[in-house]
mmCIF file of C-alpha atoms and ligand atoms in Angstrom:
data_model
loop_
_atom_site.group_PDB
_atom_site.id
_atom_site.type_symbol
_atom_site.label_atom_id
_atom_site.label_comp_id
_atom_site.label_asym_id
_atom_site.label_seq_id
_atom_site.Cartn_x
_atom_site.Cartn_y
_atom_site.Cartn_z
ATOM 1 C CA UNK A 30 0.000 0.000 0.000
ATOM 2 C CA UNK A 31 1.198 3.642 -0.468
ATOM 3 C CA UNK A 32 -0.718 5.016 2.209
ATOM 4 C CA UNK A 33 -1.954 2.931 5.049
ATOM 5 C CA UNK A 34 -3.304 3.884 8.418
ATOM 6 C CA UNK A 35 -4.498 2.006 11.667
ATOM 7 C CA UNK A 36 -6.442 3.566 14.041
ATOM 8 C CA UNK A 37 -4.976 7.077 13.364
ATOM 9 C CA UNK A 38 -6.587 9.118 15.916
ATOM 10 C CA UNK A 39 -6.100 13.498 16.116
ATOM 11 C CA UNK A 40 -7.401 15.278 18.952
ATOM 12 C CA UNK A 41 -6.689 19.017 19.650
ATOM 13 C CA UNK A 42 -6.861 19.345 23.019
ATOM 14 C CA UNK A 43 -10.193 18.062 23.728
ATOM 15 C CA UNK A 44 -12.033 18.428 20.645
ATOM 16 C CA UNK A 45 -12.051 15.871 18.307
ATOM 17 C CA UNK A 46 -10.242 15.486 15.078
ATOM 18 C CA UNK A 47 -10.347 12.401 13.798
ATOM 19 C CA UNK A 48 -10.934 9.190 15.340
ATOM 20 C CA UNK A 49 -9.542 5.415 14.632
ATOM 21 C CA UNK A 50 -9.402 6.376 10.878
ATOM 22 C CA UNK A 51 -7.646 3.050 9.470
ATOM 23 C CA UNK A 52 -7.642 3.626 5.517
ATOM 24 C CA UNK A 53 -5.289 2.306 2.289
ATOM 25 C CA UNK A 54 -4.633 3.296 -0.836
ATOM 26 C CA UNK A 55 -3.002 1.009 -3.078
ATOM 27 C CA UNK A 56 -0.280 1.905 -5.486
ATOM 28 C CA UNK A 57 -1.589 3.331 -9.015
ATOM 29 C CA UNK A 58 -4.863 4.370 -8.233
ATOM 30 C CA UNK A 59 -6.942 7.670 -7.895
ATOM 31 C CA UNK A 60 -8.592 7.753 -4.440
ATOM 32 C CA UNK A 61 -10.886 9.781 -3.346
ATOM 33 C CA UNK A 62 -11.586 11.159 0.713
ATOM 34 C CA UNK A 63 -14.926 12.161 1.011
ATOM 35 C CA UNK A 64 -16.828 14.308 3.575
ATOM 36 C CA UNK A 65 -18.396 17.332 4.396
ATOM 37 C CA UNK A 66 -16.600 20.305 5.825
ATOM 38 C CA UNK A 67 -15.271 19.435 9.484
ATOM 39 C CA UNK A 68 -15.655 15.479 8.734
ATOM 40 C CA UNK A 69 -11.002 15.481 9.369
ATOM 41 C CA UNK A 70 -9.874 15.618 5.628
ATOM 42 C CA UNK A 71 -7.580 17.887 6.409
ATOM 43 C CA UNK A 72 -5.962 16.518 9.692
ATOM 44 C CA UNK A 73 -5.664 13.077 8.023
ATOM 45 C CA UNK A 74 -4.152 14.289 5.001
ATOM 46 C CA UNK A 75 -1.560 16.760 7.698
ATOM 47 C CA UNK A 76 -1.323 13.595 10.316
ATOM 48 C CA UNK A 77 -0.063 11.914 6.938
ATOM 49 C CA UNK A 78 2.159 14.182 6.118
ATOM 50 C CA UNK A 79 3.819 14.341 9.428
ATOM 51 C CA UNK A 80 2.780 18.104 10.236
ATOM 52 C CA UNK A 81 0.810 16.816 13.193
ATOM 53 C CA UNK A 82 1.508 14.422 15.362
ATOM 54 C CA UNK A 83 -0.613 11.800 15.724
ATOM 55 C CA UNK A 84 -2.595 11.204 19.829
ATOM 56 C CA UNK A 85 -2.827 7.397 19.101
ATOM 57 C CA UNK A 86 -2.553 4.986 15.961
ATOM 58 C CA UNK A 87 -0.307 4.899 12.982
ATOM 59 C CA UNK A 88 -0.085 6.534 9.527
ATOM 60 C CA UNK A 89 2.864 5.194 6.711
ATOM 61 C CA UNK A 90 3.418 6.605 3.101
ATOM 62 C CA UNK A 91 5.592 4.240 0.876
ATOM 63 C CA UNK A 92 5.847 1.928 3.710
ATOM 64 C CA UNK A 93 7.800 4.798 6.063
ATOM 65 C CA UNK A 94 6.358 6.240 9.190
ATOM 66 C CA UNK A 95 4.807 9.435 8.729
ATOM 67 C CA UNK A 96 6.193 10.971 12.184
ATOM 68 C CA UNK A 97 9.487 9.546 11.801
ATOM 69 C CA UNK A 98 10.472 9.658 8.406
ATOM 70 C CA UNK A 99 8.635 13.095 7.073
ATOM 71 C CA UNK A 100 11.486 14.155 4.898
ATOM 72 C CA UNK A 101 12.132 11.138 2.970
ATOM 73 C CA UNK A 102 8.283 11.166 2.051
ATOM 74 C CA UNK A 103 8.152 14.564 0.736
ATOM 75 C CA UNK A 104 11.294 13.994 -1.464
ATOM 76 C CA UNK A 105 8.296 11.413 -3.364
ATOM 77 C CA UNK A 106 5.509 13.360 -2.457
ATOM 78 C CA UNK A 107 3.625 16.522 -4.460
ATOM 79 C CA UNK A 108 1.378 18.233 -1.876
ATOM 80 C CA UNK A 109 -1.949 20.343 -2.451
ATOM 81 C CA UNK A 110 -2.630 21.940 0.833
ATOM 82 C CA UNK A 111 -6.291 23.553 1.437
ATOM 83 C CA UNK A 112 -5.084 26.458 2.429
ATOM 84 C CA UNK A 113 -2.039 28.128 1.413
ATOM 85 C CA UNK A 114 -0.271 31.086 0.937
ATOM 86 C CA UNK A 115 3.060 31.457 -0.879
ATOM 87 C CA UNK A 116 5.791 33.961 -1.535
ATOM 88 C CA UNK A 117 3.073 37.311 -2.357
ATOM 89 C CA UNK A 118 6.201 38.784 -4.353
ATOM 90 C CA UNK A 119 7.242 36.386 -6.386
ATOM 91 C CA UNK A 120 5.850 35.800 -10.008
ATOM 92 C CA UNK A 121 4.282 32.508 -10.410
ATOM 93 C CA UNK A 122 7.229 31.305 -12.334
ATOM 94 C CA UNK A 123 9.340 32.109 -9.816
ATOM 95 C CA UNK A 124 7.398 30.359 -7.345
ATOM 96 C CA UNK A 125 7.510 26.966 -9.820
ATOM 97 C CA UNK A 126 11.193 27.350 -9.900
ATOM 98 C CA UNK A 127 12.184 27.909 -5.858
ATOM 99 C CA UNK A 128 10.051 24.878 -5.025
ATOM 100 C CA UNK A 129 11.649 23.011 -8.929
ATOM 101 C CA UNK A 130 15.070 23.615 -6.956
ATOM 102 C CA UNK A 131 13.615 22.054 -3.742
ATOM 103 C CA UNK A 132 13.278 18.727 -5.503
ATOM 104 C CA UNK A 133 16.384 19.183 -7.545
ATOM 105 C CA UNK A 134 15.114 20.027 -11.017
ATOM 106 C CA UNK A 135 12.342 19.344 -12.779
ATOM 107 C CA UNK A 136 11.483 18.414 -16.250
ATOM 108 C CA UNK A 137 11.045 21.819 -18.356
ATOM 109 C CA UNK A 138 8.659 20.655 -21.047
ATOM 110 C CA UNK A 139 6.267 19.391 -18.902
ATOM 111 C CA UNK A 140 6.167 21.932 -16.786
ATOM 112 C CA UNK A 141 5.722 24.661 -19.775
ATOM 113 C CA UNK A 142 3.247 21.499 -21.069
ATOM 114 C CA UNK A 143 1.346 22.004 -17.325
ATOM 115 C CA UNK A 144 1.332 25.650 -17.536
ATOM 116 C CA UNK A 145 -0.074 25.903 -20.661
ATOM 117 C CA UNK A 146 -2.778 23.350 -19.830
ATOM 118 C CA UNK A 147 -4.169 24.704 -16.450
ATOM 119 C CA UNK A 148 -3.958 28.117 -18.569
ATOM 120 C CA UNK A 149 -1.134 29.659 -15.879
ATOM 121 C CA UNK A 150 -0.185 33.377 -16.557
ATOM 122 C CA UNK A 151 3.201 32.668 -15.593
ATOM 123 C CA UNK A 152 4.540 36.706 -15.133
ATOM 124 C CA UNK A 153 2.056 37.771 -12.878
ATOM 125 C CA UNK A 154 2.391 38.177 -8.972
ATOM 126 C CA UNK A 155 1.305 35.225 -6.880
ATOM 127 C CA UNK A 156 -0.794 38.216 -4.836
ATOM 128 C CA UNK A 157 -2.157 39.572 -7.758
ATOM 129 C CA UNK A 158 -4.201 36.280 -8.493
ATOM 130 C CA UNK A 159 -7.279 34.966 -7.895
ATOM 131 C CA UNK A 160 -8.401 32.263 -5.406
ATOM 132 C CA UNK A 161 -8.605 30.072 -8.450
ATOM 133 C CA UNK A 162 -5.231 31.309 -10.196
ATOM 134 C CA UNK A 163 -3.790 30.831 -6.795
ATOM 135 C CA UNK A 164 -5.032 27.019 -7.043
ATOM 136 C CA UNK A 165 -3.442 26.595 -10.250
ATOM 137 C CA UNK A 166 -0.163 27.701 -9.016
ATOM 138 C CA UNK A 167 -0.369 24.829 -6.036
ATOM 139 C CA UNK A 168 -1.218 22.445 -8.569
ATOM 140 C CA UNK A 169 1.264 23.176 -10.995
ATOM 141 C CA UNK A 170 3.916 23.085 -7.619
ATOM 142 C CA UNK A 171 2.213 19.405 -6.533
ATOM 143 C CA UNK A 172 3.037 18.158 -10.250
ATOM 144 C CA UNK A 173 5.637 19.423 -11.951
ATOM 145 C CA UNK A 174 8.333 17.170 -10.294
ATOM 146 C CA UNK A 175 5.830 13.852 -11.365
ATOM 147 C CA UNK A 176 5.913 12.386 -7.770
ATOM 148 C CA UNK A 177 5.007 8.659 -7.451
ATOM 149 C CA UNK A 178 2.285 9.977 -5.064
ATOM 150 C CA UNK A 179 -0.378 13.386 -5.138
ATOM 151 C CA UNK A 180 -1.871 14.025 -2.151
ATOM 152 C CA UNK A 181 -4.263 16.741 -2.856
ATOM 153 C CA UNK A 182 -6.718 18.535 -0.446
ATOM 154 C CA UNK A 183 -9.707 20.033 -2.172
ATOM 155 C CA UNK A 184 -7.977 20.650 -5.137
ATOM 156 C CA UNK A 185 -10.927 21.943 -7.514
ATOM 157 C CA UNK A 186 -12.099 24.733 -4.965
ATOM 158 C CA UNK A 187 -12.211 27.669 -6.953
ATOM 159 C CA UNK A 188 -11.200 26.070 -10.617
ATOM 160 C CA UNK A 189 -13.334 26.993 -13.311
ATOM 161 C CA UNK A 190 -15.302 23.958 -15.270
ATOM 162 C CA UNK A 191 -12.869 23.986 -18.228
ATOM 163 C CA UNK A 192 -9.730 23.759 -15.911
ATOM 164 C CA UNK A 193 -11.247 21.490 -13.881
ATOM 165 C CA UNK A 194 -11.424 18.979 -16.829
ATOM 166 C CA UNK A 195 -8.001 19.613 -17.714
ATOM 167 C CA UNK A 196 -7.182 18.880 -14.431
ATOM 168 C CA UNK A 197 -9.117 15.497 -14.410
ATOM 169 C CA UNK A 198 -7.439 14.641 -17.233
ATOM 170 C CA UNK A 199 -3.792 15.328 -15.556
ATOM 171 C CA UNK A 200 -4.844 13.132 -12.940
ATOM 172 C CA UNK A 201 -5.808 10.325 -15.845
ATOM 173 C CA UNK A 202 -2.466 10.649 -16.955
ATOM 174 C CA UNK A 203 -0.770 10.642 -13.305
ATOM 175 C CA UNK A 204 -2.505 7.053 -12.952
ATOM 176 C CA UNK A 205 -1.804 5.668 -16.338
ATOM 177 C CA UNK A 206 1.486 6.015 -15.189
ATOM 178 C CA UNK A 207 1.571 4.646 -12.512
ATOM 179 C CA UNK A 208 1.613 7.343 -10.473
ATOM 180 C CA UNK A 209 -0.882 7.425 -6.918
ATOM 181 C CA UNK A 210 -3.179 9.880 -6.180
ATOM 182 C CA UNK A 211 -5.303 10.651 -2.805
ATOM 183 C CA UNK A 212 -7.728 13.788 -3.383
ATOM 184 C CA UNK A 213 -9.793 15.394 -0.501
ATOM 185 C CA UNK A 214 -13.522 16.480 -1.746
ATOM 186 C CA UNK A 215 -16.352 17.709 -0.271
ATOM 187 C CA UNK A 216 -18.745 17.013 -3.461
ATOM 188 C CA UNK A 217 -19.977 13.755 -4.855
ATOM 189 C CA UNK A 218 -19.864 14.340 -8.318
ATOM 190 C CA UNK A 219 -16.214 15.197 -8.337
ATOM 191 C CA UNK A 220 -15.467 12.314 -6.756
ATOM 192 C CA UNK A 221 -17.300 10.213 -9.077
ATOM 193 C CA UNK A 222 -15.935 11.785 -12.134
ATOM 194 C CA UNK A 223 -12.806 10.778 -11.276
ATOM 195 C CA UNK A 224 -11.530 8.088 -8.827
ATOM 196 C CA UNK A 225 -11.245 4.749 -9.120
ATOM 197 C CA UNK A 226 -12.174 3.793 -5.292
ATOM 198 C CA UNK A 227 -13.706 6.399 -2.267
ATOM 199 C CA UNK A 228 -13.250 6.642 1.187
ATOM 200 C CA UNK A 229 -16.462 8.201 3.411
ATOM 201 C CA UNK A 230 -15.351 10.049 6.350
ATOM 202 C CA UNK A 231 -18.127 11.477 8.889
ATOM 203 C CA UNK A 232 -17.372 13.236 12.121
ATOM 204 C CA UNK A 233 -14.011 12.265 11.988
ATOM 205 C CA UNK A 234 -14.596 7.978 11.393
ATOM 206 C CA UNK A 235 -14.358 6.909 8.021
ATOM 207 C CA UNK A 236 -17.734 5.356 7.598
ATOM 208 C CA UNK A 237 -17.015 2.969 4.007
ATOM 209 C CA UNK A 238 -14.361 2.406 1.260
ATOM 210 C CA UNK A 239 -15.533 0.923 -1.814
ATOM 211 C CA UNK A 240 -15.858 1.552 -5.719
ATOM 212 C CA UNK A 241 -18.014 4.615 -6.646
ATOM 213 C CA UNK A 242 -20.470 2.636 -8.060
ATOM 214 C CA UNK A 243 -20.884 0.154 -4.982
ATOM 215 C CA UNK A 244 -21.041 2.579 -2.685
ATOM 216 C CA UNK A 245 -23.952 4.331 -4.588
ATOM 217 C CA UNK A 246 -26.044 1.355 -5.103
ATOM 218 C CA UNK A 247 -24.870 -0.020 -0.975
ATOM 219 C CA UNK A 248 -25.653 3.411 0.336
ATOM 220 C CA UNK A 249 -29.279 3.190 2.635
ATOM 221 C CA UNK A 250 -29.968 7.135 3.083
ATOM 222 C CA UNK A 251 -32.149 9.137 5.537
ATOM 223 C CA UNK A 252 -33.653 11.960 3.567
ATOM 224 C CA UNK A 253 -36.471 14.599 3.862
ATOM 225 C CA UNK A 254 -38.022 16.202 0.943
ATOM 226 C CA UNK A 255 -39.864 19.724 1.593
ATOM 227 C CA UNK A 256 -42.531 20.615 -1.198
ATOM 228 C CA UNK A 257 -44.229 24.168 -1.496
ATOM 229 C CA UNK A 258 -47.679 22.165 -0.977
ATOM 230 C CA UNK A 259 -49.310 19.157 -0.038
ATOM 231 C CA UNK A 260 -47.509 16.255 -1.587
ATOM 232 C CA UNK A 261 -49.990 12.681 -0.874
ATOM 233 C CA UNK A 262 -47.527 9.879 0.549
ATOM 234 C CA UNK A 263 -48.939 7.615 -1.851
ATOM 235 C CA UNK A 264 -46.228 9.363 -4.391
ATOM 236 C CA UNK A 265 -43.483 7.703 -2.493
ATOM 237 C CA UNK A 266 -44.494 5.168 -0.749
ATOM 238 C CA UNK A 267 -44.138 1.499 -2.292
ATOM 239 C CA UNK A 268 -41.245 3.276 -4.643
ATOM 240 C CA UNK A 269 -38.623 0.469 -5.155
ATOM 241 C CA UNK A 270 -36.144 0.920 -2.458
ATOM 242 C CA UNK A 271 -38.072 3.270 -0.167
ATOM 243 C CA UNK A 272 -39.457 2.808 3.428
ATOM 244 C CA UNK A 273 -40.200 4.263 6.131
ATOM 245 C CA UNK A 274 -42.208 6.983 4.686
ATOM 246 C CA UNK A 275 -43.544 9.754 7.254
ATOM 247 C CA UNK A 276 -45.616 13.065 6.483
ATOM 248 C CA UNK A 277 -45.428 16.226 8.507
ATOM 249 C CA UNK A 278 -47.735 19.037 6.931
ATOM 250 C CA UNK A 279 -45.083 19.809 2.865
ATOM 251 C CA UNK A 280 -42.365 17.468 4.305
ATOM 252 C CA UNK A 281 -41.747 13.768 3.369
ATOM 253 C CA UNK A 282 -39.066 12.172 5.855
ATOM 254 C CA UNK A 283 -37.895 8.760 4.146
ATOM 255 C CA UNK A 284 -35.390 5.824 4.149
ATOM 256 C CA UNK A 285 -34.104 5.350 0.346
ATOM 257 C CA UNK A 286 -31.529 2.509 -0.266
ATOM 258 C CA UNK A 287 -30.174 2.103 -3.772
ATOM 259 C CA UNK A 288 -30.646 4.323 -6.704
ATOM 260 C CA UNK A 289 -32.482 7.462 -5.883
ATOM 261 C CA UNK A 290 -33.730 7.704 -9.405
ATOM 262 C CA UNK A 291 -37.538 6.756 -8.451
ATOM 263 C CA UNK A 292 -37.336 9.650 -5.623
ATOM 264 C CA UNK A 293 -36.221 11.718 -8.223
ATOM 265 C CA UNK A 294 -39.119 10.856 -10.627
ATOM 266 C CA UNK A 295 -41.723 10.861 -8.194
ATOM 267 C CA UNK A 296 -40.795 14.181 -6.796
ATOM 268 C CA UNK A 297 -40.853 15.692 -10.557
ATOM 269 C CA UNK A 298 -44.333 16.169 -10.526
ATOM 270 C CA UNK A 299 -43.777 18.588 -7.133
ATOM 271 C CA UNK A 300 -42.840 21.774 -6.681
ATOM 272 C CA UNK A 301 -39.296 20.669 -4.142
ATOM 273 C CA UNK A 302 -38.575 23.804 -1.999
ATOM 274 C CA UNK A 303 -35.263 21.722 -0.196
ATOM 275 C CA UNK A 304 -33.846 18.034 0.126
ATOM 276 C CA UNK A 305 -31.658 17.005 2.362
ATOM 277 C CA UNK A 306 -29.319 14.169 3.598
ATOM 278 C CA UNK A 307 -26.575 13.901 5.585
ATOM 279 C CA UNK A 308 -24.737 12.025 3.029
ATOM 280 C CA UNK A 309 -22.024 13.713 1.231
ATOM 281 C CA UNK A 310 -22.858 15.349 -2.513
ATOM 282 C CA UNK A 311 -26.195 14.064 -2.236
ATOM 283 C CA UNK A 312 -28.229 16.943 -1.856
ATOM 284 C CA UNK A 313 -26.196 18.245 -5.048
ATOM 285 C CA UNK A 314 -26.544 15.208 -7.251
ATOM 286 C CA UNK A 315 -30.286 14.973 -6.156
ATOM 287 C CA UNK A 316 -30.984 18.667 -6.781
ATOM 288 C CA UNK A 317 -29.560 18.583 -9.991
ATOM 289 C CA UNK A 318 -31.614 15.224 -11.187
ATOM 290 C CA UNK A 319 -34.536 16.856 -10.114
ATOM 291 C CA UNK A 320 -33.745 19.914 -12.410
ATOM 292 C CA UNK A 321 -33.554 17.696 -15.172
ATOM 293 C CA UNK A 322 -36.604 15.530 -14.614
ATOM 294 C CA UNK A 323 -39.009 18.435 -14.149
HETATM 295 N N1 ADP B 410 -6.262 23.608 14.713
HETATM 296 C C1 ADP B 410 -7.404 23.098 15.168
HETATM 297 N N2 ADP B 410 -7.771 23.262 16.468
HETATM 298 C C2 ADP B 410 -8.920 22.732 16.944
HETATM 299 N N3 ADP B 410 -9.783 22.007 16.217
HETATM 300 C C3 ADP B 410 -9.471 21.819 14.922
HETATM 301 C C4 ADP B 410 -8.278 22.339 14.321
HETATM 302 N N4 ADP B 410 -8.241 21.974 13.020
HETATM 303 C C5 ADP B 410 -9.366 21.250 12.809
HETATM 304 N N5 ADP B 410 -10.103 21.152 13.937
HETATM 305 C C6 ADP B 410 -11.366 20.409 14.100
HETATM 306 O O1 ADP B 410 -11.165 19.081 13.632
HETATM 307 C C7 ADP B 410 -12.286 18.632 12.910
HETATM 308 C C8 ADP B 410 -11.859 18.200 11.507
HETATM 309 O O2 ADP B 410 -11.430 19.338 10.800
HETATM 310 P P1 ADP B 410 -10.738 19.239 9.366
HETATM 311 O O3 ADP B 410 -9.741 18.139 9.395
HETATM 312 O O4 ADP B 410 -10.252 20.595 9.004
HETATM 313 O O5 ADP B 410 -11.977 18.811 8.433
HETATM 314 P P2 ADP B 410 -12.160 18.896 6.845
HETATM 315 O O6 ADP B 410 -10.810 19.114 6.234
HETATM 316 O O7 ADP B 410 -12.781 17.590 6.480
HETATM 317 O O8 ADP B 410 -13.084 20.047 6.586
HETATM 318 C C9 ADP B 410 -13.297 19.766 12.916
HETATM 319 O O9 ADP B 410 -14.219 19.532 13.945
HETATM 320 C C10 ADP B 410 -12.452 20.975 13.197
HETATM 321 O O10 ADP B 410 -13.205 21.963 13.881
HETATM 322 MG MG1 MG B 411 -10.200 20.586 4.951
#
């Protein structure tokens, strides 16, 4: 495995980070970490790369201990942090080349290949840019030496649709290589677009791992449907895969397991005011079927 942990557990102080999060990612393939916002993305992916020290458990990257061995891992590593600044002075070119040095050189043509495919303006001051040019910058930092492992934390935030393809694609290429990738994501669809297998963190416990498609069609969901009027229960209930149906005045709480495409049908004829779920990307995903349907 190129990334395994056992019962890798963060606390700050007394408030929970992450808790007995045992994951693996296998050499060659792109995995995604799923969650929403405060699920412990970001203090696995910084327990992993031995800025925090672990409270209990273990983490290893290419088979070395993430506490103990930090700098040998980076040497193999391109990073995407969530948050970053860099040097507000220097050009992003300049930036590409200090961190180039860092790893001893990189290969020219692909980076000029990288800049010219995430559409980098390569003169301009790294303050100067947008959240989004910003991103580019990190990304063009996390590949241009080709590590044998990405670890990326949210890297589409701010990336516009066309550069977000482009950046799919990179990651394509990264695989067919050989290469291993581990991407942080709050949203569903981004996940799905892209990785080969998923990891579902929640409140800081990783709740499954599996291929996108299994853990679609696995996934049992709690979700409540608000219409702008009456809806009669009769819509739902007896749907294949949902149970559980309950009324209160325009809202419809139910249990849905498997596809959520007969939800989505049903509630077409409806005016839907809200959905929600407390599984991640699924209120997107659902909102934008319904769009479609109706
Ligand atoms: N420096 C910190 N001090 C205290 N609590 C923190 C700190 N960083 C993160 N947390 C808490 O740890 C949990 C996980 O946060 P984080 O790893 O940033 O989640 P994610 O990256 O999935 O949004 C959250 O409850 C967050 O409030
Ligand atoms: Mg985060």
């Amino acid at each position: 495995m190129i990334i395994e942990t056992e019962r890798l557990t963060k606390r700050y102080g007394t408030r929970r980070g992450i808790d007995e999060v045992t994951l693996a990612v296998a050499p060659g393939e792109i995995h995604g970490f799923l969650g929403p916002n405060g699920a412990g993305k970001t203090t696995t992916i910084r327990t992993l790369l031995g800025h925090l020290r672990p409270t209990s458990g273990t983490a290893r990257v290419f088979g070395l201990d993430a506490h103990a061995d930090p700098v040998a891992i980076h040497r193999r590593l391109g990073y995407l942090p969530g948050e970053f600044g860099l040097y507000d002075r220097l050009t992003g070119a300049q930036t590409a080349d200090y961190f180039a040095r860092l790893h001893g050189g990189v290969d020219t043509a692909y980076r000029d290949a990288l800049i010219a495919r995430l559409g980098i303006d390569p003169g301009r001051r790294f303050r100067e840019l947008s959240k989004g040019n910003k991103q580019k910058i990190g990304l063009l930092i996390a590949f241009q030496h080709r590590p044998g492992l990405l670890i990326l934390d949210e890297p589409t935030s701010g990336l516009d649709p066309l550069v977000q393809q482009e950046f799919q694609a990179l990651l394509r290429e990264a695989r067919d290589e050989g290469r291993t990738v581990f991407l942080s994501s709050h949203v569903l669809s981004e996940v799905e677009a892209v990785c080969d297998r998923v990891t579902l963190i929640r409140d800081g416990r990783i709740v499954r791992t599996g291929k996108v498609a299994e853990l679609r069609d696995l996934a049992h969901h709690q979700v409540l449907l608000r219409f702008a009027d009456t809806v009669p229960v009769e819509a739902f209930q007896g749907l294949p895969g949902v149970s559980d149906v309950e009324v209160v005045d325009h809202t419809l709480r139910m249990r849905v397991s498997g596809p959520m495409t007969p939800v989505v049908r049903a509630a077409a004829g409806y005016e839907l005011l809200d959905f929600e779920s407390r599984e991640p990307g699924l209120e997107e995903t659902f909102l934008r079927a319904y769009e479609t349907a109706s």
